[in-house]
Coordinates of N, CA and C in Angstrom, one line a residue:
K1 N 8.6 16.0 -18.1 CA 9.3 14.6 -17.5 C 8.6 13.6 -18.1
R2 N 9.2 13.0 -19.0 CA 8.7 11.8 -19.7 C 8.9 10.5 -18.8
R3 N 7.8 9.7 -18.7 CA 7.8 8.6 -17.9 C 7.7 7.3 -18.8
L4 N 8.6 6.5 -18.4 CA 8.5 5.3 -19.2 C 7.5 4.3 -18.6
S5 N 6.7 3.6 -19.6 CA 5.8 2.6 -19.2 C 6.3 1.3 -19.4
P6 N 5.9 0.2 -18.6 CA 6.7 -0.9 -18.8 C 5.9 -1.8 -20.1
Q7 N 6.6 -2.5 -20.9 CA 6.1 -3.1 -22.0 C 5.1 -4.1 -21.7
V8 N 4.1 -4.0 -22.4 CA 2.9 -4.8 -22.3 C 3.5 -6.3 -22.8
N9 N 3.1 -7.5 -21.9 CA 3.3 -8.7 -22.1 C 4.9 -9.0 -21.9
Y10 N 5.5 -8.2 -21.5 CA 7.0 -8.4 -21.3 C 7.4 -9.5 -20.2
T11 N 8.3 -10.5 -20.5 CA 8.7 -11.3 -19.5 C 10.2 -11.3 -19.3
Q12 N 10.7 -11.1 -18.2 CA 12.0 -10.9 -18.0 C 12.6 -12.3 -18.1
P13 N 13.8 -12.3 -18.8 CA 14.6 -13.5 -19.0 C 15.1 -14.1 -17.7
V14 N 15.2 -15.5 -17.7 CA 15.8 -16.1 -16.6 C 17.0 -16.9 -17.1
V15 N 18.1 -16.8 -16.4 CA 19.4 -17.5 -16.9 C 20.0 -18.3 -15.7
A16 N 20.1 -19.7 -16.0 CA 20.7 -20.5 -15.1 C 22.2 -21.0 -15.5
V17 N 23.0 -20.8 -14.6 CA 24.3 -21.6 -14.9 C 24.8 -22.7 -13.9
Q18 N 25.1 -23.8 -14.4 CA 25.8 -24.9 -13.7 C 27.1 -25.1 -13.7
F19 N 27.8 -25.0 -12.5 CA 29.0 -25.3 -12.5 C 29.5 -26.7 -12.0
S20 N 30.3 -27.4 -12.8 CA 30.6 -29.0 -12.2 C 32.2 -28.9 -12.3
N21 N 32.4 -29.2 -10.7 CA 34.0 -29.4 -10.5 C 34.7 -27.7 -10.4
A22 N 33.9 -27.0 -9.9 CA 34.3 -25.7 -10.0 C 35.5 -25.5 -9.0
T23 N 36.4 -24.8 -9.0 CA 37.6 -24.7 -8.1 C 37.1 -23.8 -6.9
A24 N 37.1 -24.2 -5.7 CA 36.9 -23.6 -4.5 C 37.7 -22.3 -4.2
N25 N 37.1 -21.4 -3.4 CA 37.9 -20.3 -2.8 C 38.4 -19.3 -4.1
V26 N 37.9 -19.3 -5.0 CA 38.6 -18.7 -6.4 C 37.2 -18.0 -6.9
D27 N 37.5 -16.6 -7.3 CA 36.3 -15.9 -8.0 C 36.1 -16.5 -9.3
H28 N 34.8 -16.8 -9.6 CA 34.5 -17.1 -11.3 C 33.9 -16.1 -11.6
H29 N 34.4 -15.7 -13.1 CA 33.8 -14.4 -13.5 C 32.3 -14.9 -14.6
V30 N 31.4 -14.5 -14.7 CA 30.4 -15.1 -15.3 C 29.8 -13.8 -16.1
E31 N 29.7 -13.9 -17.3 CA 29.0 -12.9 -18.2 C 28.2 -13.5 -19.1
C32 N 26.9 -12.9 -19.1 CA 25.7 -13.5 -20.0 C 25.4 -12.3 -21.0
R33 N 25.4 -12.5 -22.3 CA 25.0 -11.6 -23.4 C 23.6 -12.1 -24.2
L34 N 23.1 -11.1 -24.7 CA 22.0 -11.5 -25.5 C 22.5 -11.5 -27.1
N35 N 22.3 -12.5 -27.8 CA 22.5 -12.2 -29.2 C 21.2 -12.1 -30.2
A36 N 21.1 -11.1 -30.8 CA 20.0 -10.8 -31.7 C 20.3 -9.7 -32.7
A37 N 19.7 -10.0 -33.7 CA 19.8 -8.9 -34.9 C 19.7 -7.5 -34.3
G38 N 20.5 -6.6 -34.9 CA 20.3 -5.1 -34.4 C 20.7 -5.0 -32.8
L39 N 21.0 -5.7 -32.0 CA 21.4 -5.4 -30.8 C 22.8 -5.4 -30.4
R40 N 23.4 -4.3 -29.9 CA 24.7 -4.2 -29.9 C 25.2 -4.6 -28.3
T41 N 26.1 -5.4 -28.1 CA 26.5 -5.6 -26.7 C 28.1 -5.4 -26.5
D42 N 28.7 -4.4 -27.7 CA 30.3 -4.0 -27.4 C 30.3 -2.5 -27.1
D43 N 29.3 -1.9 -26.9 CA 29.3 -0.4 -26.6 C 30.0 -0.1 -25.3
E44 N 31.3 0.5 -25.5 CA 32.1 1.0 -24.3 C 31.3 2.1 -23.3
R45 N 30.5 2.9 -23.7 CA 29.8 3.6 -23.0 C 28.7 3.2 -22.1
D46 N 28.0 2.2 -22.6 CA 27.2 1.5 -21.8 C 27.5 -0.1 -21.6
K47 N 28.3 -0.5 -20.8 CA 29.1 -1.9 -20.8 C 27.9 -3.0 -20.5
F48 N 26.8 -2.6 -19.8 CA 25.7 -3.8 -19.7 C 24.6 -3.6 -20.5
A49 N 24.6 -2.9 -21.6 CA 23.6 -2.9 -22.5 C 23.6 -4.4 -23.2
G50 N 22.5 -4.9 -22.9 CA 22.2 -6.6 -23.4 C 23.2 -7.4 -22.8
R51 N 23.9 -7.3 -21.6 CA 24.4 -8.1 -20.9 C 24.4 -8.0 -19.3
V52 N 24.8 -8.9 -18.6 CA 24.8 -8.9 -17.3 C 26.3 -9.8 -17.0
A53 N 27.0 -9.0 -15.7 CA 28.1 -9.9 -15.3 C 28.6 -9.7 -13.9
F54 N 28.8 -11.0 -13.3 CA 28.8 -11.2 -12.0 C 30.0 -12.0 -11.7
R55 N 30.4 -12.2 -10.5 CA 31.4 -12.9 -9.7 C 30.7 -13.8 -9.0
L56 N 31.2 -15.0 -8.7 CA 31.0 -16.2 -8.1 C 31.9 -16.7 -7.3
R57 N 31.8 -16.8 -5.9 CA 32.9 -17.5 -5.1 C 32.3 -18.7 -4.5
I58 N 32.8 -19.9 -4.5 CA 32.3 -21.0 -3.8 C 33.2 -21.2 -2.7
N59 N 32.9 -21.0 -1.3 CA 33.7 -21.3 -0.4 C 33.7 -22.4 0.4
R60 N 34.6 -23.1 0.6 CA 34.8 -24.3 1.3 C 36.1 -24.3 2.1
E61 N 36.0 -24.9 3.4 CA 37.2 -24.8 4.4 C 38.0 -26.0 4.2

């Protein structure tokens, strides 16, 4: 069994999203993609290669 070792000096990226005037009590879909030469983000077999997606809901009464 081959074991993968962490990359030397690798720093995990940080992403920040700011919503101004977002609609309350509604799901907001967010997708962040990497853009780089030679990096594919459109592979249907691996939908999260080079990207992350999530939903955010701001609840207000």
